[in-house]
PDB file of C-alpha atoms in Angstrom:
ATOM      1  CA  UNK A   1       6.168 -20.097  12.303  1.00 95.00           C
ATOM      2  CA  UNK A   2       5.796 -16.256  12.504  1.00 98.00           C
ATOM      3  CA  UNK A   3       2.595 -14.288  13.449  1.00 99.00           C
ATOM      4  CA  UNK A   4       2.516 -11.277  11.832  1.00 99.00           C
ATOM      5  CA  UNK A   5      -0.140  -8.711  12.998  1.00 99.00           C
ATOM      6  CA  UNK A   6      -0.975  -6.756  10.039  1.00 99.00           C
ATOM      7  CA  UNK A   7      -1.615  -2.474  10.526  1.00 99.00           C
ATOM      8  CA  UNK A   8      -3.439  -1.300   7.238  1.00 98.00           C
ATOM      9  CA  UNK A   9      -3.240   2.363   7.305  1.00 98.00           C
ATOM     10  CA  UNK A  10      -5.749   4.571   5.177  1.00 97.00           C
ATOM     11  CA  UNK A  11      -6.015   8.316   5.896  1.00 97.00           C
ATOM     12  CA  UNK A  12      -3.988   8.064   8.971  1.00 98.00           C
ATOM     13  CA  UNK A  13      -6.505   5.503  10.516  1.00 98.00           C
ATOM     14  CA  UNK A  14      -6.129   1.355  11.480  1.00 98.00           C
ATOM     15  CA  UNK A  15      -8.478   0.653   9.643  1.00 98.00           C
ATOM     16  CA  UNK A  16      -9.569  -3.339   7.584  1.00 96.00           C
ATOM     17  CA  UNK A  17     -10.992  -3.879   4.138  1.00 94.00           C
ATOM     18  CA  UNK A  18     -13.087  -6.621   3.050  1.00 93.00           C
ATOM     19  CA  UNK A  19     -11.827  -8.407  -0.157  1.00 92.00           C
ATOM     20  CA  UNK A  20      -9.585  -5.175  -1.176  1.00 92.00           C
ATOM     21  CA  UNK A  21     -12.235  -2.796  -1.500  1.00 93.00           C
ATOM     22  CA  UNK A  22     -11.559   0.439  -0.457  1.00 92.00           C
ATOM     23  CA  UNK A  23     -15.298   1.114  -0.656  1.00 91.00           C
ATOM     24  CA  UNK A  24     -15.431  -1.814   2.228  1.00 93.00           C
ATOM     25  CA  UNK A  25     -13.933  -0.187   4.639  1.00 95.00           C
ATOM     26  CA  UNK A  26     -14.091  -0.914   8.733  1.00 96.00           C
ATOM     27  CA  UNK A  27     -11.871   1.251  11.487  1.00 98.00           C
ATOM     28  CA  UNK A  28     -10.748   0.317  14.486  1.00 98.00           C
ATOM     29  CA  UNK A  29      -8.302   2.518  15.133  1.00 98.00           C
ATOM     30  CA  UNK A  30      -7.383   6.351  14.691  1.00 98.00           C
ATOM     31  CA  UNK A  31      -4.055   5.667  16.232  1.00 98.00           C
ATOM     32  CA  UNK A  32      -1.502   3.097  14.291  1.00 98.00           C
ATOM     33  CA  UNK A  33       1.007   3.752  16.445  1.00 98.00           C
ATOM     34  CA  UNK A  34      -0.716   2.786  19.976  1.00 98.00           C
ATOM     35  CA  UNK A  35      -1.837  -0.382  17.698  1.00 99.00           C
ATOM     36  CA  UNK A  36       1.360  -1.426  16.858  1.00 98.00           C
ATOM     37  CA  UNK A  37       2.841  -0.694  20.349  1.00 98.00           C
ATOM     38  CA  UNK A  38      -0.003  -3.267  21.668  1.00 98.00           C
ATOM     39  CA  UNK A  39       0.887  -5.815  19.200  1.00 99.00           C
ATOM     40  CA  UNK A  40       4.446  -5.972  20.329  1.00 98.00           C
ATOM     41  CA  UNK A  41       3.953  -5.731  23.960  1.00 98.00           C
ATOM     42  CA  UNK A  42       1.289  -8.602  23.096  1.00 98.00           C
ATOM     43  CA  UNK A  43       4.615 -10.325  21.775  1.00 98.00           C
ATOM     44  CA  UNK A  44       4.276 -10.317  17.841  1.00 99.00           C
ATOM     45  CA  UNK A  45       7.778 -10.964  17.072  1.00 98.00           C
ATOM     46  CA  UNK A  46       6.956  -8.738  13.498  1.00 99.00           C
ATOM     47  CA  UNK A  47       4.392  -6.202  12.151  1.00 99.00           C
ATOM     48  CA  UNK A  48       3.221  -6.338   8.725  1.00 99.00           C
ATOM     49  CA  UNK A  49       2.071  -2.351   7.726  1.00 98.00           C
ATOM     50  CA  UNK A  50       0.741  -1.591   4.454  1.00 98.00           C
ATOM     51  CA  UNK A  51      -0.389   1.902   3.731  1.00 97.00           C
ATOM     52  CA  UNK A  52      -3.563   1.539   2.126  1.00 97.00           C
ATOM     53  CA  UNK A  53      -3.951   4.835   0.318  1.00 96.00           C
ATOM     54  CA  UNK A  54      -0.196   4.141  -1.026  1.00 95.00           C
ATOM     55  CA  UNK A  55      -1.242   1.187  -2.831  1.00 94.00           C
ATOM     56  CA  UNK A  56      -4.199   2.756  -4.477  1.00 94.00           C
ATOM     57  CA  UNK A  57      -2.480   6.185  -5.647  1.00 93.00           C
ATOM     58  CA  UNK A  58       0.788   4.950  -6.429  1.00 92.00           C
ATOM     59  CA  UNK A  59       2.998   6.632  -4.012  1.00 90.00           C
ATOM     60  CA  UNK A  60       3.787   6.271  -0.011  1.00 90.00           C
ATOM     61  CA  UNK A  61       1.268   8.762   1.506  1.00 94.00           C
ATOM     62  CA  UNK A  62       1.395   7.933   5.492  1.00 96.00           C
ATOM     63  CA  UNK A  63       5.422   8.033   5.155  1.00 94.00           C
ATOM     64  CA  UNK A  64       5.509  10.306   7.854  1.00 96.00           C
ATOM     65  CA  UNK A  65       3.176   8.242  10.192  1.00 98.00           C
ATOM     66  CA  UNK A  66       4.695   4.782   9.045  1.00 97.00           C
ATOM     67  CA  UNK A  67       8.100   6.250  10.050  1.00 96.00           C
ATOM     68  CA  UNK A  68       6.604   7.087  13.227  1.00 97.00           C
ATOM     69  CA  UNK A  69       5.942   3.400  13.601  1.00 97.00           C
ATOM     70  CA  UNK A  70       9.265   1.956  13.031  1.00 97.00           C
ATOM     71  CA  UNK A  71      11.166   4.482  14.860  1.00 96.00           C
ATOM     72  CA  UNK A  72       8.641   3.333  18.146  1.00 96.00           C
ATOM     73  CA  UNK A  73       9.136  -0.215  17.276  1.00 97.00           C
ATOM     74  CA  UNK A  74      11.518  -2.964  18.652  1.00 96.00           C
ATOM     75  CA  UNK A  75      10.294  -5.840  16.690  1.00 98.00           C
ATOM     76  CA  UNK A  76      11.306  -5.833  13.009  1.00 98.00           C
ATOM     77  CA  UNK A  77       8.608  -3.965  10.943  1.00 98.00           C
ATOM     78  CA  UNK A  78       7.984  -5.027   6.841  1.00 98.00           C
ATOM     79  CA  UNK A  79       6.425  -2.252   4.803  1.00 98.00           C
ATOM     80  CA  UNK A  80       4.542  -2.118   1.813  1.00 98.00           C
ATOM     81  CA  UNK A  81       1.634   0.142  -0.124  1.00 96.00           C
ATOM     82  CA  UNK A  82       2.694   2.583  -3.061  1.00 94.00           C
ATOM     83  CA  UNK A  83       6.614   1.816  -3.177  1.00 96.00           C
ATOM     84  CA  UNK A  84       7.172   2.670  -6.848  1.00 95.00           C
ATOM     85  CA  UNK A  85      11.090   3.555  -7.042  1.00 97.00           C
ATOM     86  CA  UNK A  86      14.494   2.495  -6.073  1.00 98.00           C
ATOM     87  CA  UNK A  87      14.752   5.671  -3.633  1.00 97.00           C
ATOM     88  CA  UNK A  88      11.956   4.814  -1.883  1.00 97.00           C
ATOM     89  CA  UNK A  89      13.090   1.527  -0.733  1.00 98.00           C
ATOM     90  CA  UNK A  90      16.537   2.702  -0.055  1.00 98.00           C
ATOM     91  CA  UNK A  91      14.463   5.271   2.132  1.00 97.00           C
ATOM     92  CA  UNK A  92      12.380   3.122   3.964  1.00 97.00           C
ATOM     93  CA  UNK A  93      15.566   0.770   4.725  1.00 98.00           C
ATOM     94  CA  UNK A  94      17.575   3.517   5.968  1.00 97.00           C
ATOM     95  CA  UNK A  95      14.491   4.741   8.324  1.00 96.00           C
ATOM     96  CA  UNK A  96      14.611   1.074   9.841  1.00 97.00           C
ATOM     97  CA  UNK A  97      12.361  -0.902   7.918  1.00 98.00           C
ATOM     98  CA  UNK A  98      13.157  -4.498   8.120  1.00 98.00           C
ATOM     99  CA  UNK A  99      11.626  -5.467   4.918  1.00 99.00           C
ATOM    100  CA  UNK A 100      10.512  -3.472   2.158  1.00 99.00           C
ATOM    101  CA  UNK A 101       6.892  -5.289   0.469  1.00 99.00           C
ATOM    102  CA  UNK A 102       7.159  -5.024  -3.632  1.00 98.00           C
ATOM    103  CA  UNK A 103       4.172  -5.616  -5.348  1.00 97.00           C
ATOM    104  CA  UNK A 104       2.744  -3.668  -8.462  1.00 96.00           C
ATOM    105  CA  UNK A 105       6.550  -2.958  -9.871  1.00 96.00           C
ATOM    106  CA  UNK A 106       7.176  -6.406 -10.229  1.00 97.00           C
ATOM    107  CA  UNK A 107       5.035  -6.684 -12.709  1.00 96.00           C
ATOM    108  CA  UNK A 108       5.534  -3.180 -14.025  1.00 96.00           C
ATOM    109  CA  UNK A 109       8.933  -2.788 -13.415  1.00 97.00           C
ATOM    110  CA  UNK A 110      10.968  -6.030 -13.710  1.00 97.00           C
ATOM    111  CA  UNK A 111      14.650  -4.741 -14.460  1.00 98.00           C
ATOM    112  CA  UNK A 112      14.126  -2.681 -11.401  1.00 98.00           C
ATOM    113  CA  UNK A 113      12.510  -5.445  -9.044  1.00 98.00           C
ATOM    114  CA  UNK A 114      15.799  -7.542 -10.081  1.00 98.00           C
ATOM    115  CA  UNK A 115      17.903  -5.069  -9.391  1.00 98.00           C
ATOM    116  CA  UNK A 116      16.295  -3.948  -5.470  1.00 99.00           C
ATOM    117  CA  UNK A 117      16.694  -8.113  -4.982  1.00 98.00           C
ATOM    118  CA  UNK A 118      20.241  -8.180  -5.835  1.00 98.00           C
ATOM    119  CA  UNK A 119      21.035  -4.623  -3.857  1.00 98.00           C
ATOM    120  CA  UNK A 120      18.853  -5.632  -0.914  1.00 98.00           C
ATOM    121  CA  UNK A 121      18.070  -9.044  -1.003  1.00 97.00           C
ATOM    122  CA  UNK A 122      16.441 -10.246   2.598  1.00 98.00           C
ATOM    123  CA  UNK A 123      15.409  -6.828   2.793  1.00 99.00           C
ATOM    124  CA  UNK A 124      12.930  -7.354  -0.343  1.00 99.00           C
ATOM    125  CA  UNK A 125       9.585  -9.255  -0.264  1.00 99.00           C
ATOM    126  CA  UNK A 126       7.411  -9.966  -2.996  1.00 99.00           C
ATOM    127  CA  UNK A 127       3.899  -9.568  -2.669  1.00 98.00           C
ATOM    128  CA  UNK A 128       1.831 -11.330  -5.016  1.00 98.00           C
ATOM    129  CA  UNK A 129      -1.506 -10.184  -4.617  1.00 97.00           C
ATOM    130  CA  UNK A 130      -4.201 -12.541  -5.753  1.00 97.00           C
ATOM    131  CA  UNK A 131      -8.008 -12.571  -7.042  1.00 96.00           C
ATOM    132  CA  UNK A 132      -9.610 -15.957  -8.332  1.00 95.00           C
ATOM    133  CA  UNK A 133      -5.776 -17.203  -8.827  1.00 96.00           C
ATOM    134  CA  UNK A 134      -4.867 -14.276 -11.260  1.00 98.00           C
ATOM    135  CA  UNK A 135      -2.530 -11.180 -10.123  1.00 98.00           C
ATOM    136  CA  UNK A 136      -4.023  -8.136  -8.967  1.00 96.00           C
ATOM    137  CA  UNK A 137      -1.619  -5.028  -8.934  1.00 96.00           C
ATOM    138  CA  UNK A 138      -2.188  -1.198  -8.367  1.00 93.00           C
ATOM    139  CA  UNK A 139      -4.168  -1.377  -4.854  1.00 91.00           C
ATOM    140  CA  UNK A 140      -5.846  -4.639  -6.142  1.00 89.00           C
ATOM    141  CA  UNK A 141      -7.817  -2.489  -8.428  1.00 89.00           C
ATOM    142  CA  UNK A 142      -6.274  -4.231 -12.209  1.00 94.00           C
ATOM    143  CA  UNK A 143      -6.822  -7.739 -11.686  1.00 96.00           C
ATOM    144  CA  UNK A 144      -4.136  -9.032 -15.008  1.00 97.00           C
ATOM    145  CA  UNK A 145      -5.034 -12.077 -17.040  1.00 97.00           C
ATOM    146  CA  UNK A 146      -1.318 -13.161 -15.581  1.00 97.00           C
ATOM    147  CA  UNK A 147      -1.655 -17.271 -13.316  1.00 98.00           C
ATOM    148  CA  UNK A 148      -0.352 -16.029  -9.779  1.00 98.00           C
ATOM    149  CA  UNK A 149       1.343 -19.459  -9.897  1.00 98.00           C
ATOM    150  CA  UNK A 150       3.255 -18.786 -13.405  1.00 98.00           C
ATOM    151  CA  UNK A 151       4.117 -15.193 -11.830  1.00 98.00           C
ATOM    152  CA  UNK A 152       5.695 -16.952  -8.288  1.00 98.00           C
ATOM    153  CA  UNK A 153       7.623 -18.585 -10.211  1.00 98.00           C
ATOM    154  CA  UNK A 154       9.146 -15.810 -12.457  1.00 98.00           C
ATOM    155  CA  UNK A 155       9.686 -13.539  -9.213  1.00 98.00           C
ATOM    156  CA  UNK A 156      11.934 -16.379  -7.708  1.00 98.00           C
ATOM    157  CA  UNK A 157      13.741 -16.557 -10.644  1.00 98.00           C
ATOM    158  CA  UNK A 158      14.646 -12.454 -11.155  1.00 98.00           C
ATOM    159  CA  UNK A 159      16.180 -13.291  -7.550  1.00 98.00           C
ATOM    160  CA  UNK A 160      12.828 -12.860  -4.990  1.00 98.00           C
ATOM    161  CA  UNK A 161      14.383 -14.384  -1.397  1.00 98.00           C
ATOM    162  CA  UNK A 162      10.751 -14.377  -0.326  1.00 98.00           C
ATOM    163  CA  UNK A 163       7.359 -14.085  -1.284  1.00 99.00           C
ATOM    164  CA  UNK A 164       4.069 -12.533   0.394  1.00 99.00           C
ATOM    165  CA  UNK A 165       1.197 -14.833  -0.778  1.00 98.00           C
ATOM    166  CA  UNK A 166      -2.333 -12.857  -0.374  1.00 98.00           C
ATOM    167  CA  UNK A 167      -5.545 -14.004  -1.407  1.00 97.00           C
ATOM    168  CA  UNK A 168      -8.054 -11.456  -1.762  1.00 96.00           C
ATOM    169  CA  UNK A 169     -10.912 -12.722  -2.531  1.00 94.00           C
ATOM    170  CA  UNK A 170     -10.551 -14.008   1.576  1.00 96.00           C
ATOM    171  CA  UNK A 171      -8.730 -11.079   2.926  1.00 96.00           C
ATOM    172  CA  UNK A 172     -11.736  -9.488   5.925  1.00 94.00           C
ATOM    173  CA  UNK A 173     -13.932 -12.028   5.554  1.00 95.00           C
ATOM    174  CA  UNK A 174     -12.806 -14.268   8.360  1.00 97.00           C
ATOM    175  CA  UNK A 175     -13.760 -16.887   6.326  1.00 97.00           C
ATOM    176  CA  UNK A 176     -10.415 -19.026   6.446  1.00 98.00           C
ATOM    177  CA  UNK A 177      -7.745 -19.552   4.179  1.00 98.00           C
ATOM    178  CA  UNK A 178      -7.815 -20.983   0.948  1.00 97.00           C
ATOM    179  CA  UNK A 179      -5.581 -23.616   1.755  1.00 97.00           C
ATOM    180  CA  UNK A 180      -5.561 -24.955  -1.516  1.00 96.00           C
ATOM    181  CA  UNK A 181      -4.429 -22.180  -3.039  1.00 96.00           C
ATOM    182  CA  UNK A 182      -1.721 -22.065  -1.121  1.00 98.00           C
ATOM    183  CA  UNK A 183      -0.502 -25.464  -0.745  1.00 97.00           C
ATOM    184  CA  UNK A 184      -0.417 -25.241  -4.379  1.00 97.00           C
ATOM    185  CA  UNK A 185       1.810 -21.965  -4.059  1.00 97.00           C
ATOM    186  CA  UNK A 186       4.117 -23.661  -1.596  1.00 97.00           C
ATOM    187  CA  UNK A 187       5.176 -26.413  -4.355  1.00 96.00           C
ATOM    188  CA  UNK A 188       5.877 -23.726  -7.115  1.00 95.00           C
ATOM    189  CA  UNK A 189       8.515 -21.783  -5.075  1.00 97.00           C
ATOM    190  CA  UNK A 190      11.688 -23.147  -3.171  1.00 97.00           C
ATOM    191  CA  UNK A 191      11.922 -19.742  -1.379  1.00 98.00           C
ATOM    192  CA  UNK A 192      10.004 -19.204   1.959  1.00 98.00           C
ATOM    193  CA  UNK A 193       6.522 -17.820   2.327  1.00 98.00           C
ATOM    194  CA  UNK A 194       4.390 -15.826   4.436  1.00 99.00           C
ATOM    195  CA  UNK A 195       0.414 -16.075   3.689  1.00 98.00           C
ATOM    196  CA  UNK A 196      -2.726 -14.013   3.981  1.00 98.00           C
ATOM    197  CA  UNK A 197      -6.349 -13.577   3.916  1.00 97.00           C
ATOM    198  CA  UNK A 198      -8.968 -15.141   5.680  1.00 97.00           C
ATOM    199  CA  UNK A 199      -7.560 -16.479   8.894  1.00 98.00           C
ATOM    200  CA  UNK A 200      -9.713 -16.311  11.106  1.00 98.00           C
ATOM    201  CA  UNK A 201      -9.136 -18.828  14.304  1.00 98.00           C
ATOM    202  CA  UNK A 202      -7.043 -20.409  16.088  1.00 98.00           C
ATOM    203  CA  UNK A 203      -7.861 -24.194  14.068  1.00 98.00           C
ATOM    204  CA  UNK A 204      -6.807 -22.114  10.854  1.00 98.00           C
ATOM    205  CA  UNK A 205      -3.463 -21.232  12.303  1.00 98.00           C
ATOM    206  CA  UNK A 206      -3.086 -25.144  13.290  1.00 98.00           C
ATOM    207  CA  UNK A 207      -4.261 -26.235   9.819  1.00 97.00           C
ATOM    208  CA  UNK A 208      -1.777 -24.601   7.776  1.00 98.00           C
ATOM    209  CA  UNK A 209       0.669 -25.689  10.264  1.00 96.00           C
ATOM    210  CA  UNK A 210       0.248 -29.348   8.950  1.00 96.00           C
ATOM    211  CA  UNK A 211       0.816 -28.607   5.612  1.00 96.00           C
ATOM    212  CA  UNK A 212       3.826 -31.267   5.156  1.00 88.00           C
ATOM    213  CA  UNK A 213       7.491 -30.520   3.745  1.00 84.00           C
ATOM    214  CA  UNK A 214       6.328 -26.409   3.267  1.00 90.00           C
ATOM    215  CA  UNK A 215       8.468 -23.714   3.077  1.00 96.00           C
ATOM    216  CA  UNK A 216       5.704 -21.779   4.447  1.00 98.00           C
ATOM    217  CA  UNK A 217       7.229 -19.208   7.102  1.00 98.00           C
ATOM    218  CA  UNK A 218       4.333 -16.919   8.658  1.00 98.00           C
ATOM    219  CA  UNK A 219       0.702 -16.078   8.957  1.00 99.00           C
ATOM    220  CA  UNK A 220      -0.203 -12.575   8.223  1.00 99.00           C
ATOM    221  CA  UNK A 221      -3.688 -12.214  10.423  1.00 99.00           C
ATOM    222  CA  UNK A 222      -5.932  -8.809  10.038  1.00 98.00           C
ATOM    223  CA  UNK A 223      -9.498  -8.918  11.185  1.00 98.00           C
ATOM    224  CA  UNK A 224      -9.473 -12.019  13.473  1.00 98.00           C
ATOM    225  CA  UNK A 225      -7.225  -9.772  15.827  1.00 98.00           C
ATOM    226  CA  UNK A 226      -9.184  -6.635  15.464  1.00 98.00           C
ATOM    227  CA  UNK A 227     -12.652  -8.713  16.284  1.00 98.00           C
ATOM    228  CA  UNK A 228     -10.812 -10.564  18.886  1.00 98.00           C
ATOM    229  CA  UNK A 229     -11.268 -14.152  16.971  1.00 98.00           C
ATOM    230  CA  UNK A 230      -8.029 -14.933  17.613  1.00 99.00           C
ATOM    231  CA  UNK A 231      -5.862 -13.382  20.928  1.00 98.00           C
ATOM    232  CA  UNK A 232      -2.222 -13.186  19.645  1.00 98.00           C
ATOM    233  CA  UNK A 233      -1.036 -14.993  22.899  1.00 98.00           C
ATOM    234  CA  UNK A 234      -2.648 -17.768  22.304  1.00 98.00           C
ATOM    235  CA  UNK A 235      -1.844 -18.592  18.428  1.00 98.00           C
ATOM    236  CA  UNK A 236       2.146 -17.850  19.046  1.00 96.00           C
TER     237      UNK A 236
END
């Protein structure tokens, strides 16, 4: 089971937000890079990084920082926040990005989410971005009247190798997982999964451990890191 630190970048800072607001906003760090150097001498095996302000405007705005970070890095590093185009993936793949995070242009932009899945395959994650079970796109900002479930299963089927599961409505709370939710995720999809929002100790890392005959394949943790609720060591 991975443990995937997760470095959400807004104006250049490491910063958290609570439930996807960006008017919810905590720092706790004005250099990315030093964070992500800890987290892999800390022994993170992979770094989740998501540029914040990229997911709200529409377009990769920390490029030059995020590429930065994966240059510096000798873990594998998955990317997300703003990626709108076929060019921008290729980009971010060619700069050394392990896996490239899709997320509003699957929704918006199926023919061209197929097609990045059959040119790139591993290399492509889908993020499915959830609030109260329905699909939020656009920096979590346009919540659609589209069943996160019924949308899984649609992005497995246009050729998804892997899926990011996030609940918002949990993401900086610390107030645990909805494991629910995503048990119920895990039996939709055949592909693996990685999940988010709300871990927030060491017993929640064990908990969704047990979940029986899953396909679930990491823990993205955020806040529990940053407030020292969790100590990497110790939960991989």
């Amino acid at each position: 089971m991975l443990i995937i630190p997760a470095i959400d970048i807004k104006e250049g800072k490491c910063v958290r937000l609570r439930e996807g607001q960006f008017s919810d906003t905590e720092v706790f760090s004005d250099d990315p890079i030093k964070v992500a150097l800890n987290w892999a001498d800390k022994g993170a095996e992979m770094l989740h990084i998501v540029d914040l302000d990229g997911a709200r405007y529409g377009k990769l705005t920390n490029i030059s920082l995020v590429e930065k970070m994966i240059k510096k890095m000798s873990i594998p590093v998955q990317v997300g926040g703003g990626i709108r185009s076929y060019q921008e993936v290729k980009n971010l793949i060619n700069l050394g990005a392990s896996r490239v995070i899709l997320g509003t242009i699957l929704w918006k932009d199926k023919t061209l989410a197929e097609k990045l899945f059959e040119d790139f395959s591993e290399k492509i994650v889908a993020g499915i971005d959830a609030r109260d079970g329905y699909v939020a796109i656009e920096g979590w900002q346009n919540v659609l009247s589209i069943d996160a479930l019924d949308f899984a299963g649609e992005i497995e089927r246009l050729g998804a190798r892997r899926i990011i599961y996030s609940d918002i409505k949990r993401d900086g709370t610390l107030k645990g997982p909805n494991i629910k939710n995503i048990e119920k995720m895990l039996k939709n999809v055949n592909i693996p999964l990685i999940c988010s929002g709300g871990i927030a100790s060491l017993n929640d890392i064990k908990k969704l451990k047990k979940i029986k005959d899953s396909n679930l394949e990491g823990i993205i943790i955020g806040k529990a890191l940053y407030k020292g609720r969790i100590i990497l060591e110790e939960a991989l």
